[in-house]
PDB file of C-alpha atoms in Angstrom:
ATOM      1  CA  GLY O   1      13.753   7.376  -4.680  1.00 67.00           C
ATOM      2  CA  ALA O   2      10.705   8.282  -6.988  1.00 83.00           C
ATOM      3  CA  VAL O   3       8.284  10.614  -5.810  1.00 90.00           C
ATOM      4  CA  VAL O   4       4.569  10.315  -6.290  1.00 94.00           C
ATOM      5  CA  SER O   5       2.168  13.219  -5.545  1.00 94.00           C
ATOM      6  CA  GLN O   6      -1.388  13.007  -4.674  1.00 96.00           C
ATOM      7  CA  HIS O   7      -4.046  15.733  -4.748  1.00 96.00           C
ATOM      8  CA  PRO O   8      -5.921  16.847  -2.471  1.00 97.00           C
ATOM      9  CA  SER O   9      -4.696  15.117   0.888  1.00 95.00           C
ATOM     10  CA  TRP O  10      -8.138  15.470   2.113  1.00 95.00           C
ATOM     11  CA  VAL O  11     -11.541  16.537   0.591  1.00 97.00           C
ATOM     12  CA  ILE O  12     -15.067  16.931   2.245  1.00 97.00           C
ATOM     13  CA  CYS O  13     -18.064  16.925  -0.382  1.00 96.00           C
ATOM     14  CA  LYS O  14     -21.502  16.772  -0.189  1.00 97.00           C
ATOM     15  CA  SER O  15     -23.653  13.766  -1.202  1.00 97.00           C
ATOM     16  CA  GLY O  16     -24.322  13.604  -4.774  1.00 97.00           C
ATOM     17  CA  THR O  17     -21.179  15.581  -5.753  1.00 97.00           C
ATOM     18  CA  SER O  18     -18.252  14.177  -7.702  1.00 97.00           C
ATOM     19  CA  VAL O  19     -14.775  14.177  -6.426  1.00 98.00           C
ATOM     20  CA  LYS O  20     -11.396  14.176  -8.339  1.00 98.00           C
ATOM     21  CA  ILE O  21      -8.273  13.002  -6.991  1.00 98.00           C
ATOM     22  CA  GLU O  22      -5.116  13.269  -8.666  1.00 97.00           C
ATOM     23  CA  CYS O  23      -2.064  11.416  -8.880  1.00 96.00           C
ATOM     24  CA  ARG O  24       1.195  12.522 -10.579  1.00 95.00           C
ATOM     25  CA  SER O  25       4.710  10.787 -10.802  1.00 93.00           C
ATOM     26  CA  LEU O  26       6.929  13.785 -10.657  1.00 93.00           C
ATOM     27  CA  ASP O  27      10.156  12.370 -11.695  1.00 89.00           C
ATOM     28  CA  PHE O  28       9.407   9.489 -13.956  1.00 89.00           C
ATOM     29  CA  GLN O  29       7.192   8.267 -16.494  1.00 89.00           C
ATOM     30  CA  ALA O  30       4.702   5.455 -15.441  1.00 86.00           C
ATOM     31  CA  THR O  31       2.601   3.701 -17.874  1.00 81.00           C
ATOM     32  CA  THR O  32       0.961   1.982 -15.110  1.00 88.00           C
ATOM     33  CA  MET O  33      -0.606   3.160 -11.579  1.00 93.00           C
ATOM     34  CA  PHE O  34      -2.614   1.800  -9.364  1.00 94.00           C
ATOM     35  CA  TRP O  35      -5.465   2.984  -7.088  1.00 96.00           C
ATOM     36  CA  TYR O  36      -6.126   1.550  -3.634  1.00 96.00           C
ATOM     37  CA  ARG O  37      -8.824   2.106  -0.971  1.00 96.00           C
ATOM     38  CA  GLN O  38      -8.206   1.589   2.691  1.00 91.00           C
ATOM     39  CA  PHE O  39     -10.919   1.752   5.451  1.00 86.00           C
ATOM     40  CA  PRO O  40     -10.127   2.685   8.735  1.00 83.00           C
ATOM     41  CA  LYS O  41      -7.796   0.319  10.522  1.00 80.00           C
ATOM     42  CA  GLN O  42      -7.946  -1.996   7.371  1.00 84.00           C
ATOM     43  CA  SER O  43      -5.688  -3.104   5.025  1.00 88.00           C
ATOM     44  CA  LEU O  44      -5.363  -1.452   1.201  1.00 91.00           C
ATOM     45  CA  MET O  45      -7.836  -2.925  -1.479  1.00 94.00           C
ATOM     46  CA  LEU O  46      -6.821  -2.565  -5.245  1.00 94.00           C
ATOM     47  CA  MET O  47      -9.569  -0.809  -6.825  1.00 96.00           C
ATOM     48  CA  ALA O  48      -7.990  -0.681 -10.433  1.00 95.00           C
ATOM     49  CA  THR O  49      -5.177  -0.475 -12.449  1.00 93.00           C
ATOM     50  CA  SER O  50      -4.569   2.600 -14.731  1.00 90.00           C
ATOM     51  CA  ASN O  51      -3.032   2.197 -18.088  1.00 86.00           C
ATOM     52  CA  GLU O  52      -1.598   5.298 -19.973  1.00 85.00           C
ATOM     53  CA  GLY O  53      -3.414   5.337 -23.064  1.00 83.00           C
ATOM     54  CA  SER O  54      -6.046   2.910 -22.388  1.00 86.00           C
ATOM     55  CA  LYS O  55      -9.171   1.803 -20.257  1.00 89.00           C
ATOM     56  CA  ALA O  56      -8.538   1.360 -16.658  1.00 92.00           C
ATOM     57  CA  THR O  57      -8.585  -2.351 -15.603  1.00 93.00           C
ATOM     58  CA  TYR O  58     -11.071  -2.639 -12.487  1.00 96.00           C
ATOM     59  CA  GLU O  59     -10.892  -5.226  -9.530  1.00 94.00           C
ATOM     60  CA  GLN O  60     -13.946  -7.404  -9.102  1.00 94.00           C
ATOM     61  CA  GLY O  61     -16.563  -5.697  -7.457  1.00 94.00           C
ATOM     62  CA  VAL O  62     -15.597  -2.289  -8.171  1.00 96.00           C
ATOM     63  CA  GLU O  63     -17.850  -0.294  -9.948  1.00 95.00           C
ATOM     64  CA  LYS O  64     -16.236   1.512 -12.906  1.00 93.00           C
ATOM     65  CA  ASP O  65     -19.046   3.792 -13.664  1.00 95.00           C
ATOM     66  CA  LYS O  66     -18.592   5.204 -10.150  1.00 96.00           C
ATOM     67  CA  PHE O  67     -14.971   5.200  -9.894  1.00 97.00           C
ATOM     68  CA  LEU O  68     -13.690   6.653 -13.010  1.00 96.00           C
ATOM     69  CA  ILE O  69     -10.237   6.526 -13.755  1.00 94.00           C
ATOM     70  CA  ASN O  70      -8.069   8.540 -16.310  1.00 91.00           C
ATOM     71  CA  HIS O  71      -4.524   7.804 -17.532  1.00 89.00           C
ATOM     72  CA  ALA O  72      -4.096  10.762 -19.945  1.00 82.00           C
ATOM     73  CA  SER O  73      -0.330  10.929 -19.876  1.00 89.00           C
ATOM     74  CA  LEU O  74       2.824   8.933 -18.514  1.00 89.00           C
ATOM     75  CA  THR O  75       2.645  11.151 -15.193  1.00 93.00           C
ATOM     76  CA  LEU O  76      -0.974  11.489 -14.227  1.00 94.00           C
ATOM     77  CA  SER O  77      -4.016   9.428 -13.296  1.00 94.00           C
ATOM     78  CA  THR O  78      -7.161  10.892 -12.001  1.00 96.00           C
ATOM     79  CA  LEU O  79      -9.652   9.151 -10.197  1.00 97.00           C
ATOM     80  CA  THR O  80     -13.403  10.546  -9.912  1.00 97.00           C
ATOM     81  CA  VAL O  81     -15.778   9.377  -7.394  1.00 98.00           C
ATOM     82  CA  THR O  82     -18.992  10.196  -9.120  1.00 97.00           C
ATOM     83  CA  SER O  83     -22.148  10.790  -7.153  1.00 97.00           C
ATOM     84  CA  ALA O  84     -20.501  10.185  -4.037  1.00 97.00           C
ATOM     85  CA  HIS O  85     -22.301   8.832  -1.059  1.00 96.00           C
ATOM     86  CA  PRO O  86     -20.994   8.773   2.900  1.00 96.00           C
ATOM     87  CA  GLU O  87     -20.223   4.977   2.008  1.00 95.00           C
ATOM     88  CA  ASP O  88     -17.480   6.104  -0.365  1.00 96.00           C
ATOM     89  CA  SER O  89     -15.815   7.987   2.565  1.00 96.00           C
ATOM     90  CA  SER O  90     -12.450   6.284   2.755  1.00 95.00           C
ATOM     91  CA  PHE O  91      -8.702   6.824   2.217  1.00 94.00           C
ATOM     92  CA  TYR O  92      -7.611   6.503  -1.430  1.00 96.00           C
ATOM     93  CA  ILE O  93      -3.996   5.912  -2.157  1.00 95.00           C
ATOM     94  CA  CYS O  94      -2.244   5.674  -5.631  1.00 95.00           C
ATOM     95  CA  SER O  95       0.974   3.964  -6.593  1.00 94.00           C
ATOM     96  CA  ALA O  96       3.077   4.038  -9.578  1.00 92.00           C
ATOM     97  CA  SER O  97       5.786   2.044 -10.778  1.00 84.00           C
ATOM     98  CA  LEU O  98       9.056   2.421 -12.763  1.00 77.00           C
ATOM     99  CA  THR O  99       9.474  -1.362 -12.519  1.00 79.00           C
ATOM    100  CA  ASN O 100       7.286  -4.313 -11.709  1.00 78.00           C
ATOM    101  CA  THR O 101       9.700  -4.600  -8.510  1.00 83.00           C
ATOM    102  CA  GLU O 102       8.877  -1.323  -6.472  1.00 83.00           C
ATOM    103  CA  ALA O 103       5.813   1.005  -6.105  1.00 88.00           C
ATOM    104  CA  PHE O 104       5.790   4.653  -5.162  1.00 91.00           C
ATOM    105  CA  PHE O 105       2.866   5.587  -3.123  1.00 93.00           C
ATOM    106  CA  GLY O 106       0.966   8.884  -2.974  1.00 93.00           C
ATOM    107  CA  GLN O 107       0.637  10.621   0.380  1.00 93.00           C
ATOM    108  CA  GLY O 108      -3.066   9.212   0.073  1.00 93.00           C
ATOM    109  CA  THR O 109      -6.508  11.241  -0.196  1.00 95.00           C
ATOM    110  CA  ARG O 110      -8.941  11.247   2.658  1.00 94.00           C
ATOM    111  CA  LEU O 111     -12.423  11.526   1.438  1.00 96.00           C
ATOM    112  CA  THR O 112     -15.561  12.581   3.449  1.00 97.00           C
ATOM    113  CA  VAL O 113     -18.555  12.646   2.092  1.00 97.00           C
ATOM    114  CA  VAL O 114     -21.483  14.216   4.026  1.00 97.00           C
TER     115      VAL O 114
ATOM    116  CA  ALA U   1      -3.975 -15.115  -7.418  1.00 81.00           C
ATOM    117  CA  GLN U   2      -1.902 -14.256  -4.325  1.00 88.00           C
ATOM    118  CA  SER U   3      -3.373 -13.892  -0.598  1.00 93.00           C
ATOM    119  CA  VAL U   4      -1.476 -12.642   2.313  1.00 95.00           C
ATOM    120  CA  THR U   5      -1.867 -13.153   6.328  1.00 96.00           C
ATOM    121  CA  GLN U   6      -0.644 -11.109   9.000  1.00 96.00           C
ATOM    122  CA  LEU U   7      -1.005 -13.228  11.884  1.00 93.00           C
ATOM    123  CA  ASP U   8      -1.186 -10.317  14.486  1.00 94.00           C
ATOM    124  CA  SER U   9      -3.191  -7.240  14.012  1.00 94.00           C
ATOM    125  CA  GLN U  10      -1.642  -5.370  16.750  1.00 95.00           C
ATOM    126  CA  VAL U  11       1.545  -5.681  18.698  1.00 97.00           C
ATOM    127  CA  PRO U  12       2.496  -3.794  21.891  1.00 96.00           C
ATOM    128  CA  VAL U  13       6.184  -3.642  22.828  1.00 97.00           C
ATOM    129  CA  PHE U  14       8.486  -1.769  25.035  1.00 97.00           C
ATOM    130  CA  GLU U  15      10.948   0.288  23.735  1.00 97.00           C
ATOM    131  CA  GLU U  16      14.334  -1.309  23.078  1.00 97.00           C
ATOM    132  CA  ALA U  17      12.678  -4.616  23.109  1.00 98.00           C
ATOM    133  CA  PRO U  18      12.669  -6.713  19.816  1.00 98.00           C
ATOM    134  CA  VAL U  19       9.703  -7.175  17.781  1.00 98.00           C
ATOM    135  CA  GLU U  20       8.613  -9.804  15.014  1.00 98.00           C
ATOM    136  CA  LEU U  21       5.857  -9.309  12.769  1.00 98.00           C
ATOM    137  CA  ARG U  22       4.490 -12.519  10.959  1.00 98.00           C
ATOM    138  CA  CYS U  23       3.619 -12.733   7.423  1.00 98.00           C
ATOM    139  CA  ASN U  24       2.541 -15.640   5.188  1.00 97.00           C
ATOM    140  CA  TYR U  25       1.319 -15.819   1.514  1.00 96.00           C
ATOM    141  CA  SER U  26       0.129 -18.152  -0.784  1.00 95.00           C
ATOM    142  CA  SER U  27       0.450 -17.813  -4.342  1.00 92.00           C
ATOM    143  CA  SER U  28      -0.020 -19.872  -7.584  1.00 89.00           C
ATOM    144  CA  VAL U  29       3.000 -18.249  -9.254  1.00 88.00           C
ATOM    145  CA  SER U  30       6.503 -16.875  -7.800  1.00 89.00           C
ATOM    146  CA  VAL U  31       6.350 -13.678  -6.019  1.00 91.00           C
ATOM    147  CA  TYR U  32       8.307 -10.429  -4.993  1.00 93.00           C
ATOM    148  CA  LEU U  33       7.808  -9.548  -1.255  1.00 95.00           C
ATOM    149  CA  PHE U  34       7.449  -6.194   0.493  1.00 95.00           C
ATOM    150  CA  TRP U  35       7.249  -4.910   3.840  1.00 97.00           C
ATOM    151  CA  TYR U  36       5.582  -1.260   4.051  1.00 95.00           C
ATOM    152  CA  VAL U  37       5.256   1.012   6.825  1.00 95.00           C
ATOM    153  CA  GLN U  38       2.296   3.539   6.928  1.00 92.00           C
ATOM    154  CA  TYR U  39       2.232   6.533   9.408  1.00 90.00           C
ATOM    155  CA  PRO U  40      -1.391   8.027  10.437  1.00 83.00           C
ATOM    156  CA  ASN U  41      -2.730   9.676   7.250  1.00 79.00           C
ATOM    157  CA  GLN U  42       0.001   9.196   5.121  1.00 83.00           C
ATOM    158  CA  GLY U  43       0.947   6.989   2.192  1.00 85.00           C
ATOM    159  CA  LEU U  44       3.243   3.747   2.294  1.00 90.00           C
ATOM    160  CA  GLN U  45       6.807   3.869   2.755  1.00 92.00           C
ATOM    161  CA  LEU U  46       9.033   0.571   1.461  1.00 92.00           C
ATOM    162  CA  LEU U  47      10.937  -0.959   4.247  1.00 95.00           C
ATOM    163  CA  LEU U  48      12.411  -3.666   2.383  1.00 95.00           C
ATOM    164  CA  LYS U  49      11.705  -6.316  -0.353  1.00 94.00           C
ATOM    165  CA  TYR U  50      12.839  -9.594  -1.398  1.00 95.00           C
ATOM    166  CA  LEU U  51      13.275 -10.467  -5.322  1.00 93.00           C
ATOM    167  CA  SER U  52      15.893 -12.820  -5.392  1.00 90.00           C
ATOM    168  CA  GLY U  53      19.135 -14.176  -4.087  1.00 91.00           C
ATOM    169  CA  SER U  54      19.895 -13.824  -0.265  1.00 92.00           C
ATOM    170  CA  THR U  55      16.852 -14.905   1.376  1.00 93.00           C
ATOM    171  CA  LEU U  56      17.827 -12.378   4.298  1.00 95.00           C
ATOM    172  CA  VAL U  57      16.999  -8.847   3.518  1.00 95.00           C
ATOM    173  CA  GLU U  58      17.686  -5.736   5.607  1.00 93.00           C
ATOM    174  CA  SER U  59      16.629  -1.792   5.816  1.00 92.00           C
ATOM    175  CA  ILE U  60      18.449   0.913   6.515  1.00 85.00           C
ATOM    176  CA  ASN U  61      16.780   1.734   9.738  1.00 89.00           C
ATOM    177  CA  GLY U  62      17.414  -1.580  11.508  1.00 94.00           C
ATOM    178  CA  PHE U  63      14.563  -4.102  10.146  1.00 97.00           C
ATOM    179  CA  GLU U  64      15.214  -7.214   8.525  1.00 97.00           C
ATOM    180  CA  ALA U  65      13.079  -9.907   7.181  1.00 98.00           C
ATOM    181  CA  GLU U  66      13.742 -13.477   5.861  1.00 96.00           C
ATOM    182  CA  PHE U  67      12.110 -15.294   2.919  1.00 96.00           C
ATOM    183  CA  ASN U  68      11.101 -18.819   3.663  1.00 95.00           C
ATOM    184  CA  LYS U  69      10.112 -20.726   0.775  1.00 93.00           C
ATOM    185  CA  SER U  70       8.856 -23.788   2.221  1.00 94.00           C
ATOM    186  CA  GLN U  71       6.710 -22.121   5.017  1.00 94.00           C
ATOM    187  CA  THR U  72       5.732 -19.457   2.483  1.00 96.00           C
ATOM    188  CA  SER U  73       6.775 -16.676   5.169  1.00 97.00           C
ATOM    189  CA  PHE U  74       8.440 -13.386   5.049  1.00 98.00           C
ATOM    190  CA  HIS U  75       8.455 -12.453   8.738  1.00 98.00           C
ATOM    191  CA  LEU U  76       9.748  -8.763   9.690  1.00 98.00           C
ATOM    192  CA  ARG U  77      12.044  -8.231  12.874  1.00 98.00           C
ATOM    193  CA  LYS U  78      13.723  -5.650  14.702  1.00 98.00           C
ATOM    194  CA  PRO U  79      16.045  -6.257  17.499  1.00 97.00           C
ATOM    195  CA  SER U  80      15.455  -3.255  19.479  1.00 97.00           C
ATOM    196  CA  VAL U  81      12.581  -0.684  18.681  1.00 97.00           C
ATOM    197  CA  HIS U  82      12.109   2.857  19.281  1.00 96.00           C
ATOM    198  CA  ILE U  83       9.105   5.034  19.857  1.00 95.00           C
ATOM    199  CA  SER U  84       9.299   6.146  16.439  1.00 94.00           C
ATOM    200  CA  ASP U  85       8.698   2.720  15.168  1.00 95.00           C
ATOM    201  CA  THR U  86       5.093   2.987  16.090  1.00 96.00           C
ATOM    202  CA  ALA U  87       3.075   2.682  12.929  1.00 96.00           C
ATOM    203  CA  GLU U  88       1.157   0.443  10.819  1.00 95.00           C
ATOM    204  CA  TYR U  89       3.220  -2.259   8.873  1.00 97.00           C
ATOM    205  CA  PHE U  90       2.087  -4.166   5.621  1.00 95.00           C
ATOM    206  CA  CYS U  91       3.354  -7.010   4.061  1.00 97.00           C
ATOM    207  CA  ALA U  92       2.507  -7.411   0.337  1.00 95.00           C
ATOM    208  CA  VAL U  93       3.277  -9.633  -2.785  1.00 94.00           C
ATOM    209  CA  SER U  94       3.621  -9.282  -6.222  1.00 91.00           C
ATOM    210  CA  GLY U  95       3.498 -11.855  -9.112  1.00 88.00           C
ATOM    211  CA  VAL U  96       6.991 -11.958 -10.679  1.00 85.00           C
ATOM    212  CA  GLY U  97       6.480 -10.795 -14.162  1.00 76.00           C
ATOM    213  CA  ALA U  98       3.323  -8.952 -13.575  1.00 72.00           C
ATOM    214  CA  ALA U  99       2.937  -5.776 -15.277  1.00 67.00           C
ATOM    215  CA  GLY U 100       3.971  -2.805 -12.880  1.00 70.00           C
ATOM    216  CA  ASN U 101       4.117  -3.448  -9.531  1.00 82.00           C
ATOM    217  CA  LYS U 102       0.459  -4.675  -8.628  1.00 87.00           C
ATOM    218  CA  LEU U 103       0.336  -5.430  -4.672  1.00 91.00           C
ATOM    219  CA  THR U 104      -1.844  -7.716  -2.780  1.00 92.00           C
ATOM    220  CA  PHE U 105      -1.681  -6.442   0.994  1.00 94.00           C
ATOM    221  CA  GLY U 106      -1.969  -8.461   4.234  1.00 95.00           C
ATOM    222  CA  GLY U 107      -4.313  -6.977   6.819  1.00 94.00           C
ATOM    223  CA  GLY U 108      -1.698  -5.185   8.227  1.00 95.00           C
ATOM    224  CA  THR U 109      -0.117  -4.858  11.886  1.00 96.00           C
ATOM    225  CA  ARG U 110       0.006  -2.163  14.275  1.00 96.00           C
ATOM    226  CA  VAL U 111       3.051  -1.845  16.104  1.00 97.00           C
ATOM    227  CA  LEU U 112       2.938   0.464  19.468  1.00 96.00           C
ATOM    228  CA  VAL U 113       6.105   1.144  21.250  1.00 97.00           C
ATOM    229  CA  LYS U 114       5.719   1.839  24.570  1.00 96.00           C
ATOM    230  CA  PRO U 115       8.315   3.686  26.613  1.00 95.00           C
TER     231      PRO U 115
END
């Protein structure tokens, strides 16, 4: 199947700093990627839809100025958590689709803000 | 909009016993249905999916799920589990015709297989 690579797999940062997470589709082009957030022992919540060449679409309640998404090419989307705080600590997962019938997920990034 | 309910948050089961994970959904449009498995600190792997056609779908590792439109359910079953099946399982839906594969997930069911 198609491969989606997410980097880094884990990151620890100080409160107030920004962190960038990359999501790459390695062997296919994805016009649409999705970013999810997962709290411990909970489900995945969609944060935003990343559209290549246009602005991301954010879900209700997600601060677009805090979670900056850039989808500059057909194989790369980035999520930047700006001015991170401890409550932003979470597991962030991206997915990319070839079609609307299957998504391929990255390995996830565990963000810890201290 | 869609919503997904997984009725069991945790299911302990003995090795070689059968297991059923329940999933119900609601949606105002037709949906595709998915089951994903997640191992600790990893992303999600697709187990199986229902798009159309036969309501019974199977995975290569012995899982099967049946789409029941009248009951809006997509329960996952395995007749005999292995220790390696210990993981978190997520049921998900996406709207037919939606751009990309935007998924709405259930709360997850943690399966713990005991020897």
